[in-house]
mmCIF file of C-alpha atoms and ligand atoms in Angstrom:
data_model
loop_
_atom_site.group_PDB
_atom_site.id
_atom_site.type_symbol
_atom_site.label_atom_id
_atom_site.label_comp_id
_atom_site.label_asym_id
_atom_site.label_seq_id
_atom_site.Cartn_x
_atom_site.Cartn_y
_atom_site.Cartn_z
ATOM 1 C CA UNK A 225 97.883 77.982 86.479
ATOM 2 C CA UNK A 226 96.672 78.399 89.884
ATOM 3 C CA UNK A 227 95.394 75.886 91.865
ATOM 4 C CA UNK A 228 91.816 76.762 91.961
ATOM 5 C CA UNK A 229 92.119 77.415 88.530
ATOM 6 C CA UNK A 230 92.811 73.247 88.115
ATOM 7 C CA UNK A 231 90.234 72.580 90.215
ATOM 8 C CA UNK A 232 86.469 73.615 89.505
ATOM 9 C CA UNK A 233 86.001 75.229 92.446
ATOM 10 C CA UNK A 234 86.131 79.501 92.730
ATOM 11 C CA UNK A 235 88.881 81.515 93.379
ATOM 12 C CA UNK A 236 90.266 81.593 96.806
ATOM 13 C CA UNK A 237 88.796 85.178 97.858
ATOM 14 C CA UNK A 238 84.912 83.350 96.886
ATOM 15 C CA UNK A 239 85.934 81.006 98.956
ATOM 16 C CA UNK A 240 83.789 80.250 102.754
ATOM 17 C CA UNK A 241 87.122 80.505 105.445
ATOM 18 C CA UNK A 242 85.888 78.421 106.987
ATOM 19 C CA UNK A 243 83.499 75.401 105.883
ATOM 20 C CA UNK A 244 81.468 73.094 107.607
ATOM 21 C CA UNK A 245 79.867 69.249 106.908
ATOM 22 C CA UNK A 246 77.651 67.383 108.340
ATOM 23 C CA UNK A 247 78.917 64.184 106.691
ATOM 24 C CA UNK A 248 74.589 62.591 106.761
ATOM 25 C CA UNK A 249 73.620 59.749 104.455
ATOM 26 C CA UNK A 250 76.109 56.478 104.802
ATOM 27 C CA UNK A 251 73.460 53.983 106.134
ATOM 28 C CA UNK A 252 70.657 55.005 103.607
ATOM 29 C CA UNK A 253 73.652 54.536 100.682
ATOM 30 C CA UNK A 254 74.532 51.315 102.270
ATOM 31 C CA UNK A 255 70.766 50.518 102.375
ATOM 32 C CA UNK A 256 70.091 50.770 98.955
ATOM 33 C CA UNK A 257 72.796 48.305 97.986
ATOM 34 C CA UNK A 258 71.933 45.561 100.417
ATOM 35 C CA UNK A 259 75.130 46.084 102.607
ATOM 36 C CA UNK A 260 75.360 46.719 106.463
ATOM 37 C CA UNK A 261 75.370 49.943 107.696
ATOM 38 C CA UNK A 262 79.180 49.377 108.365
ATOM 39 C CA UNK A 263 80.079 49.572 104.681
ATOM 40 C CA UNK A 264 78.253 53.118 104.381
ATOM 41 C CA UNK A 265 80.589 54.503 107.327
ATOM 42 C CA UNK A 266 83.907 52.429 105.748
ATOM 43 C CA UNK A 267 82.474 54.426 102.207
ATOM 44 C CA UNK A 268 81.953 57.640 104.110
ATOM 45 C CA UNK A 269 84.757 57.771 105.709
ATOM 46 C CA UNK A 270 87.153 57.098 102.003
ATOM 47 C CA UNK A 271 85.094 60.227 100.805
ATOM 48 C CA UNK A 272 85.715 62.161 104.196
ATOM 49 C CA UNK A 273 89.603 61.801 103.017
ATOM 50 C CA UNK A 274 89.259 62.628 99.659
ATOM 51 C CA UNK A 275 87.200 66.020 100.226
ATOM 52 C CA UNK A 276 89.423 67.514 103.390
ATOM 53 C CA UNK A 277 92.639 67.010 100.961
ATOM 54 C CA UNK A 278 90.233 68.882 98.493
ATOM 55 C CA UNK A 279 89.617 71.540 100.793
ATOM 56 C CA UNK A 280 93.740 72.182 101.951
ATOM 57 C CA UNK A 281 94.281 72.209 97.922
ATOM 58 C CA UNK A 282 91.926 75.071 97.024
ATOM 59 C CA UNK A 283 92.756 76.977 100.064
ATOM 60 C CA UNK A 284 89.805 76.480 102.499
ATOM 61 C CA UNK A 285 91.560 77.819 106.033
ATOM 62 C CA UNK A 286 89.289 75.794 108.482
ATOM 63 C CA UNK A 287 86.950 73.157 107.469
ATOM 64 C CA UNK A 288 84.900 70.928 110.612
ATOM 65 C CA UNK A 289 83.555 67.850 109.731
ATOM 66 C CA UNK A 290 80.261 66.291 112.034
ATOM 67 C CA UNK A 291 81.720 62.149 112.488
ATOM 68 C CA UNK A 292 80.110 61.273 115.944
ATOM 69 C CA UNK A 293 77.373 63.149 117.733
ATOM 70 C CA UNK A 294 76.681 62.928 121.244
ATOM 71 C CA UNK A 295 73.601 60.994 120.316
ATOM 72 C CA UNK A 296 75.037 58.508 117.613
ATOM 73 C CA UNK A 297 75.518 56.479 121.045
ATOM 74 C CA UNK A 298 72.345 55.451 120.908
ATOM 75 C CA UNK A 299 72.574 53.167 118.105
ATOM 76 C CA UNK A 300 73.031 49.772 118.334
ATOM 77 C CA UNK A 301 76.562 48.774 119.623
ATOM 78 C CA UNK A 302 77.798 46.853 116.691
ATOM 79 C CA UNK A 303 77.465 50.203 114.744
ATOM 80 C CA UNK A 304 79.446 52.687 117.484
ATOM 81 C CA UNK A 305 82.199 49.670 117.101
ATOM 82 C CA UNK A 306 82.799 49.574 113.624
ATOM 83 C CA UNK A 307 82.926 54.080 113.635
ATOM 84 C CA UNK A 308 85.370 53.443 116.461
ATOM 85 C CA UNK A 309 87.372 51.348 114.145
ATOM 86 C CA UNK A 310 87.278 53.636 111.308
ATOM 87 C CA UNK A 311 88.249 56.242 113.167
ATOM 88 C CA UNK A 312 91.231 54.835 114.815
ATOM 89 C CA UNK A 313 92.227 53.385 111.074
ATOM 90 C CA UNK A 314 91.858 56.835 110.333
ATOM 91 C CA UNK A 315 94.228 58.104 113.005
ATOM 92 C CA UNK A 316 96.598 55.336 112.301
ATOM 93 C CA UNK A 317 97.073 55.483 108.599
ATOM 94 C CA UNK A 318 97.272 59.576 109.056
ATOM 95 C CA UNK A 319 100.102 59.432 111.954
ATOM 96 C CA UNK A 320 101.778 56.627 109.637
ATOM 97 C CA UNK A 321 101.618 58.308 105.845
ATOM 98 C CA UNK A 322 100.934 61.608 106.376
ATOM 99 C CA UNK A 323 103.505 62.712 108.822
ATOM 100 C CA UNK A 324 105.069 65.705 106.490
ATOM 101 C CA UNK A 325 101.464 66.631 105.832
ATOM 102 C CA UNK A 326 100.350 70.482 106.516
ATOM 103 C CA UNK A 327 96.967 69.773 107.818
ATOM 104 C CA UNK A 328 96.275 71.194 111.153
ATOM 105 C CA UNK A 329 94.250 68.188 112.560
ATOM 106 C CA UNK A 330 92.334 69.376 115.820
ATOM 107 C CA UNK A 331 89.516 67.288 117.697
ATOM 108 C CA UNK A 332 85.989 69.104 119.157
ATOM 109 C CA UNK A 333 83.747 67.345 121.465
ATOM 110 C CA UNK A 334 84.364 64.868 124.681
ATOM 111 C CA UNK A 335 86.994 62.421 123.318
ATOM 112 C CA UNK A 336 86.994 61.284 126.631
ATOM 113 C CA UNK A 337 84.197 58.715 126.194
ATOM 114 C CA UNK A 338 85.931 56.958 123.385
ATOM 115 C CA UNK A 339 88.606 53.717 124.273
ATOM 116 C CA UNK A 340 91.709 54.864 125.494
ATOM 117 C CA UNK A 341 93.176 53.364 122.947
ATOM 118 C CA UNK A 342 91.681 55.768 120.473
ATOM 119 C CA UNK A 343 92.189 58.564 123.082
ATOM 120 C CA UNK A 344 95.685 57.776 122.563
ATOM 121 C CA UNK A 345 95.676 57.728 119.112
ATOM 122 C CA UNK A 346 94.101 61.610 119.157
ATOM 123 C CA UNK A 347 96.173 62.869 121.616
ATOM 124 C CA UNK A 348 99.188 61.671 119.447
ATOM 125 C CA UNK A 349 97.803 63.506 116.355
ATOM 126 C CA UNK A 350 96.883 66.424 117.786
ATOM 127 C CA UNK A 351 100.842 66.801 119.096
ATOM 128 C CA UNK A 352 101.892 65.812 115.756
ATOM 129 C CA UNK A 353 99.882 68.481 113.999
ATOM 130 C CA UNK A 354 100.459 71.307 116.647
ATOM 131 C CA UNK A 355 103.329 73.311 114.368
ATOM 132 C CA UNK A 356 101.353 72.846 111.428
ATOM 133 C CA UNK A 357 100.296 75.601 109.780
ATOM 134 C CA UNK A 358 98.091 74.721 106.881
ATOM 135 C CA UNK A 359 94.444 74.295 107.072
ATOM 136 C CA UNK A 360 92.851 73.441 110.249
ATOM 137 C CA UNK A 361 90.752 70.133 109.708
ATOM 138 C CA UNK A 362 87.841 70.049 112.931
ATOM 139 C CA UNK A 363 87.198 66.229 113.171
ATOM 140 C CA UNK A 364 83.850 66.563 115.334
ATOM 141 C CA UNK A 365 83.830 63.364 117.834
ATOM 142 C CA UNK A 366 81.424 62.841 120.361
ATOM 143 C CA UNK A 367 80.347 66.330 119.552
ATOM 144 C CA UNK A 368 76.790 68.061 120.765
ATOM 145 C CA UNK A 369 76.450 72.016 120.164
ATOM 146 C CA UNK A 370 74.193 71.748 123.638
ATOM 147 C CA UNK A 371 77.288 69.816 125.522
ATOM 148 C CA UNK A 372 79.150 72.458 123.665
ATOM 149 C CA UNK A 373 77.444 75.464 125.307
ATOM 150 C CA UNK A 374 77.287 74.068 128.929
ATOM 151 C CA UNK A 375 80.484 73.310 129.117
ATOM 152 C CA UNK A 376 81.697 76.376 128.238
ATOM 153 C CA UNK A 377 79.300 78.152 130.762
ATOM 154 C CA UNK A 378 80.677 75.946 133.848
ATOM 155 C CA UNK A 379 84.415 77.233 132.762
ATOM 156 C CA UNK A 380 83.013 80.689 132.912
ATOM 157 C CA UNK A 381 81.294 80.212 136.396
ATOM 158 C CA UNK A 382 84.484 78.178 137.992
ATOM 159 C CA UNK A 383 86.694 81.322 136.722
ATOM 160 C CA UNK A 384 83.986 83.666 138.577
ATOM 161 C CA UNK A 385 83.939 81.439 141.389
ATOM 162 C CA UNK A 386 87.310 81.735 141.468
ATOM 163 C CA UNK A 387 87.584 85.153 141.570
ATOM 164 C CA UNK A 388 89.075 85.510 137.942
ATOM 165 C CA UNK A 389 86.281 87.284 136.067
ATOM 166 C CA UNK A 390 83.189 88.962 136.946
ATOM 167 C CA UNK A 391 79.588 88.002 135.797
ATOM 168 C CA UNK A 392 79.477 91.395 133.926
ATOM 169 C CA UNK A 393 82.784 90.756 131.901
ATOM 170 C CA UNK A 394 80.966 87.650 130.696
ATOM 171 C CA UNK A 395 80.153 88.753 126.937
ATOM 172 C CA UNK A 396 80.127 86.912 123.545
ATOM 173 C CA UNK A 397 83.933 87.283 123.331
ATOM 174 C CA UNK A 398 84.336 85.610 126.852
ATOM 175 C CA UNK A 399 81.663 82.841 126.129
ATOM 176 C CA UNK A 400 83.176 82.029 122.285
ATOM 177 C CA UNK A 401 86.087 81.967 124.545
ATOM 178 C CA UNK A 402 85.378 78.540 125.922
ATOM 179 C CA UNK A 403 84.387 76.938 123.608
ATOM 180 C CA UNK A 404 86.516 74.118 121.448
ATOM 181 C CA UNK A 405 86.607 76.262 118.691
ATOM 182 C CA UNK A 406 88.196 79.185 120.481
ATOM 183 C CA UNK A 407 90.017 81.881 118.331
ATOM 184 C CA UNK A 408 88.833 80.728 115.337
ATOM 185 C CA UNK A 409 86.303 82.162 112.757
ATOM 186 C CA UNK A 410 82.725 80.822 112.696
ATOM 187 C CA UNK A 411 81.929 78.198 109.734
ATOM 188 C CA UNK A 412 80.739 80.388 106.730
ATOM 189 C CA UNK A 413 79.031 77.683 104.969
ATOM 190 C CA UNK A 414 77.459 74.809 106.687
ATOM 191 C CA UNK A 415 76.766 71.739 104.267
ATOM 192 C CA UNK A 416 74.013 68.850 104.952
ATOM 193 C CA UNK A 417 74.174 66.034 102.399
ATOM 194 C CA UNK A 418 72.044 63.141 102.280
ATOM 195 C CA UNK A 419 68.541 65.964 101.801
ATOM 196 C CA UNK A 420 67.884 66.526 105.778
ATOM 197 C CA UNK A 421 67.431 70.074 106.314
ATOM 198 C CA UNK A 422 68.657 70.416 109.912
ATOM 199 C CA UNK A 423 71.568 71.157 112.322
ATOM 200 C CA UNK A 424 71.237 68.019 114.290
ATOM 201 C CA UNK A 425 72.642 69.655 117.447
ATOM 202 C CA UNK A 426 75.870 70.681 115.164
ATOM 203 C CA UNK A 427 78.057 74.137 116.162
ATOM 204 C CA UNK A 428 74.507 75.790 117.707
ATOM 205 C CA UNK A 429 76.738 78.833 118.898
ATOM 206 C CA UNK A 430 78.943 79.179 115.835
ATOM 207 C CA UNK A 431 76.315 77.997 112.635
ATOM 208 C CA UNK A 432 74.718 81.844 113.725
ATOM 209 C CA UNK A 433 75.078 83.561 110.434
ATOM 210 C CA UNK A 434 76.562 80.484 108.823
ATOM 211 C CA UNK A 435 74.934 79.792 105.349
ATOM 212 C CA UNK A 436 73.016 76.836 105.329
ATOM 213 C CA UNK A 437 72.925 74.282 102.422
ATOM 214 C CA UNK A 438 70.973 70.943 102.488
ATOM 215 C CA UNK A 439 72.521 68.611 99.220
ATOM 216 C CA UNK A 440 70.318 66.060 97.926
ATOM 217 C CA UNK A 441 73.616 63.583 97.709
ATOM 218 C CA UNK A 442 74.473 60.825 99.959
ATOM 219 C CA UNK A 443 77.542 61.535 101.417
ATOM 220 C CA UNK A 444 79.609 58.264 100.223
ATOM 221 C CA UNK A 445 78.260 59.789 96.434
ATOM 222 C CA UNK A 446 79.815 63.233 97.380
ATOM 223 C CA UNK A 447 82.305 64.230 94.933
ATOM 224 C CA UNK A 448 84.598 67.023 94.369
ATOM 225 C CA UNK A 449 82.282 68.528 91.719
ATOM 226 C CA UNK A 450 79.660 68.557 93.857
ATOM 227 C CA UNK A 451 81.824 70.599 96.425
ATOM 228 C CA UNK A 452 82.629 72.827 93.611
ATOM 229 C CA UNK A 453 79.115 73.437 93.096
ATOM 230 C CA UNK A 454 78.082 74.451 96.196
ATOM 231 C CA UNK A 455 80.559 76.378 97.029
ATOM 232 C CA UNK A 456 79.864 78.046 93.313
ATOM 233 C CA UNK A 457 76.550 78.726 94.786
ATOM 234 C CA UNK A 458 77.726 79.937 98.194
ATOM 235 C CA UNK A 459 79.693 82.983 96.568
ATOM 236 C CA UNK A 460 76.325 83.803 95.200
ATOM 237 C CA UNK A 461 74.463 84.271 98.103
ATOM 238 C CA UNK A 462 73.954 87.663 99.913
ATOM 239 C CA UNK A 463 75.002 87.690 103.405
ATOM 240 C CA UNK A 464 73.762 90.762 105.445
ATOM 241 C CA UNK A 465 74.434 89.894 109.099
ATOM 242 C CA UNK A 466 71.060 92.224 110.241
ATOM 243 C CA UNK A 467 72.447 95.014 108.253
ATOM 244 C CA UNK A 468 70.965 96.047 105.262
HETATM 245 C C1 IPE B 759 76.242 59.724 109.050
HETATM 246 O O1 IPE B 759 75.485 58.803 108.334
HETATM 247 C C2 IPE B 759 77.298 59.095 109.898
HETATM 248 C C3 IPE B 759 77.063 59.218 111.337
HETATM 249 C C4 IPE B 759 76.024 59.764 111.893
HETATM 250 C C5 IPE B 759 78.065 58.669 112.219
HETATM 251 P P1 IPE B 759 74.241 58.053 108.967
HETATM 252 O O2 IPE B 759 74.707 56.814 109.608
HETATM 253 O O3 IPE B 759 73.470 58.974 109.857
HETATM 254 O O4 IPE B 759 73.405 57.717 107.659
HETATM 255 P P2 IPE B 759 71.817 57.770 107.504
HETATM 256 O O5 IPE B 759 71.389 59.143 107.885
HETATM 257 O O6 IPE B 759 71.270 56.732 108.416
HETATM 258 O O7 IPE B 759 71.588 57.470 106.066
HETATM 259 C C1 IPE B 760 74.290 63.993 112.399
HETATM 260 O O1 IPE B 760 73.671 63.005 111.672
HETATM 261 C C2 IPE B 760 75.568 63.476 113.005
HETATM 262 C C3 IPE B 760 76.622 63.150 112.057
HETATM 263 C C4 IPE B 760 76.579 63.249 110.758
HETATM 264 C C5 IPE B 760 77.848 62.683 112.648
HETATM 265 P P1 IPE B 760 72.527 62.069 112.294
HETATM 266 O O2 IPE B 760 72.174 61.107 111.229
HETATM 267 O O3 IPE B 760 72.974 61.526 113.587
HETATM 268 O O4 IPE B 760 71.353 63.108 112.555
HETATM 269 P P2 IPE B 760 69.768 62.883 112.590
HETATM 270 O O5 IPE B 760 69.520 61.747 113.535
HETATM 271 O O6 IPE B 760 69.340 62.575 111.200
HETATM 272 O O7 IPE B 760 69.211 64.182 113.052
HETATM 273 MG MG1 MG B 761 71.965 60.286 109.476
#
């Protein structure tokens, strides 16, 4: 039996090559059961590692997860802390147990702003993982689509400036180019649980003829059937891309 066939989700060719989550709902779930917003994130996060070794098993290629946005800063410090700690438990327990794993882990967004010792702890994944060749796993960190887009218009105009391309050989091509998720395909599917129906500044260039799906789950609730579902009812949908 095949893989997808043990799993509920559709066959491989079905399948979106590359997904996309905005992982949205871990301080209402936390909310509703009286606990700190901390325990929604420490839940979220257990889920985040179940679904991505979901996603290598039934043969999703790429998949990006939304962790940190460029404007999760704003919320109150003791929050940002306790991400910061899940992600470098994250880090740690992946560079520790999972060293002959095939996930390709890459990072998108300014890690820069993060503690070193978390920058250290990223830059040591992302050397473990560069031979890899299984699926790519985006972990979006301090990530903004807008931050996205300018940067990747100052690299153009330094390489003009600089006498290594000319404003009229900037085109779509050169532009995807530059940004973080350079040579690979846009996100197919682009999931929202936790019911908000928007992109909350989340792959702007990229999510252009991605299929959108709000889920009315929280995301610590989100299970492996309810991936399996959705991704049942993306191979339903008609994507025309303008044509007809
Ligand atoms: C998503 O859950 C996690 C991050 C944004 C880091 P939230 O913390 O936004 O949960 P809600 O939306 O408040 O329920
Ligand atoms: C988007 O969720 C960012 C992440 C899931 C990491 P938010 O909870 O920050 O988005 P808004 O504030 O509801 O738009
Ligand atoms: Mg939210």
């Amino acid at each position: 039996m095949s893989k997808a066939a043990q799993s509920g989700a559709p066959a491989p060719e079905y399948l979106p090559r590359h997904l996309a989550i905005i992982m949205d709902g871990n301080g209402r779930w936390a909310q509703q059961r009286g606990l700190p917003r901390s325990a929604g994130h420490a839940a979220g996060a257990a889920v985040f590692k179940k679904i991505a070794r979901y996603c290598s098993r039934i043969g999703i290629r790429y998949l990006t997860v939304y962790a940190f946005s460029t404007e999760n800063w704003t919320r109150p410090p003791e929050e940002v802390g306790a991400l910061i700690t899940l992600f470098k438990e994250y880090l740690e327990e992946s560079l520790r147990d999972f060293r002959d794993d095939d996930i390709k882990v890459r990072f998108i967004g300014d890690t820069t702003r993060f503690p070193k010792s978390l920058q250290e702890l990223i830059a040591e994944t992302w050397e473990l993982c560069e031979n890899r060749t299984g699926m790519v796993l985006n972990i979006a960190m301090n990530y903004g689509g807008r931050a996205e887009i300018v940067r990747a218009a100052r690299a153009l105009a330094e390489k003009a400036k600089a006498g290594l391309l000319s404003p009229g050989e900037i085109d779509e091509a050169a532009f995807a180019g530059e940004l973080y998720t350079a040579g690979q395909p846009d996100p197919d599917l682009i999931l929202r649980p936790s019911g908000e129906e928007r992109l909350s500044n989340f792959l702007l260039w990229q999510s252009a003829y991605a299929e959108f799906m709000p889920l009315d789950v929280l995301w610590p609730d989100f299970t492996e059937k309810d991936l399996d579902e959705a991704l049942a009812a993306f191979a339903h949908r008609s994507r025309r891309f303008g044509g007809v």
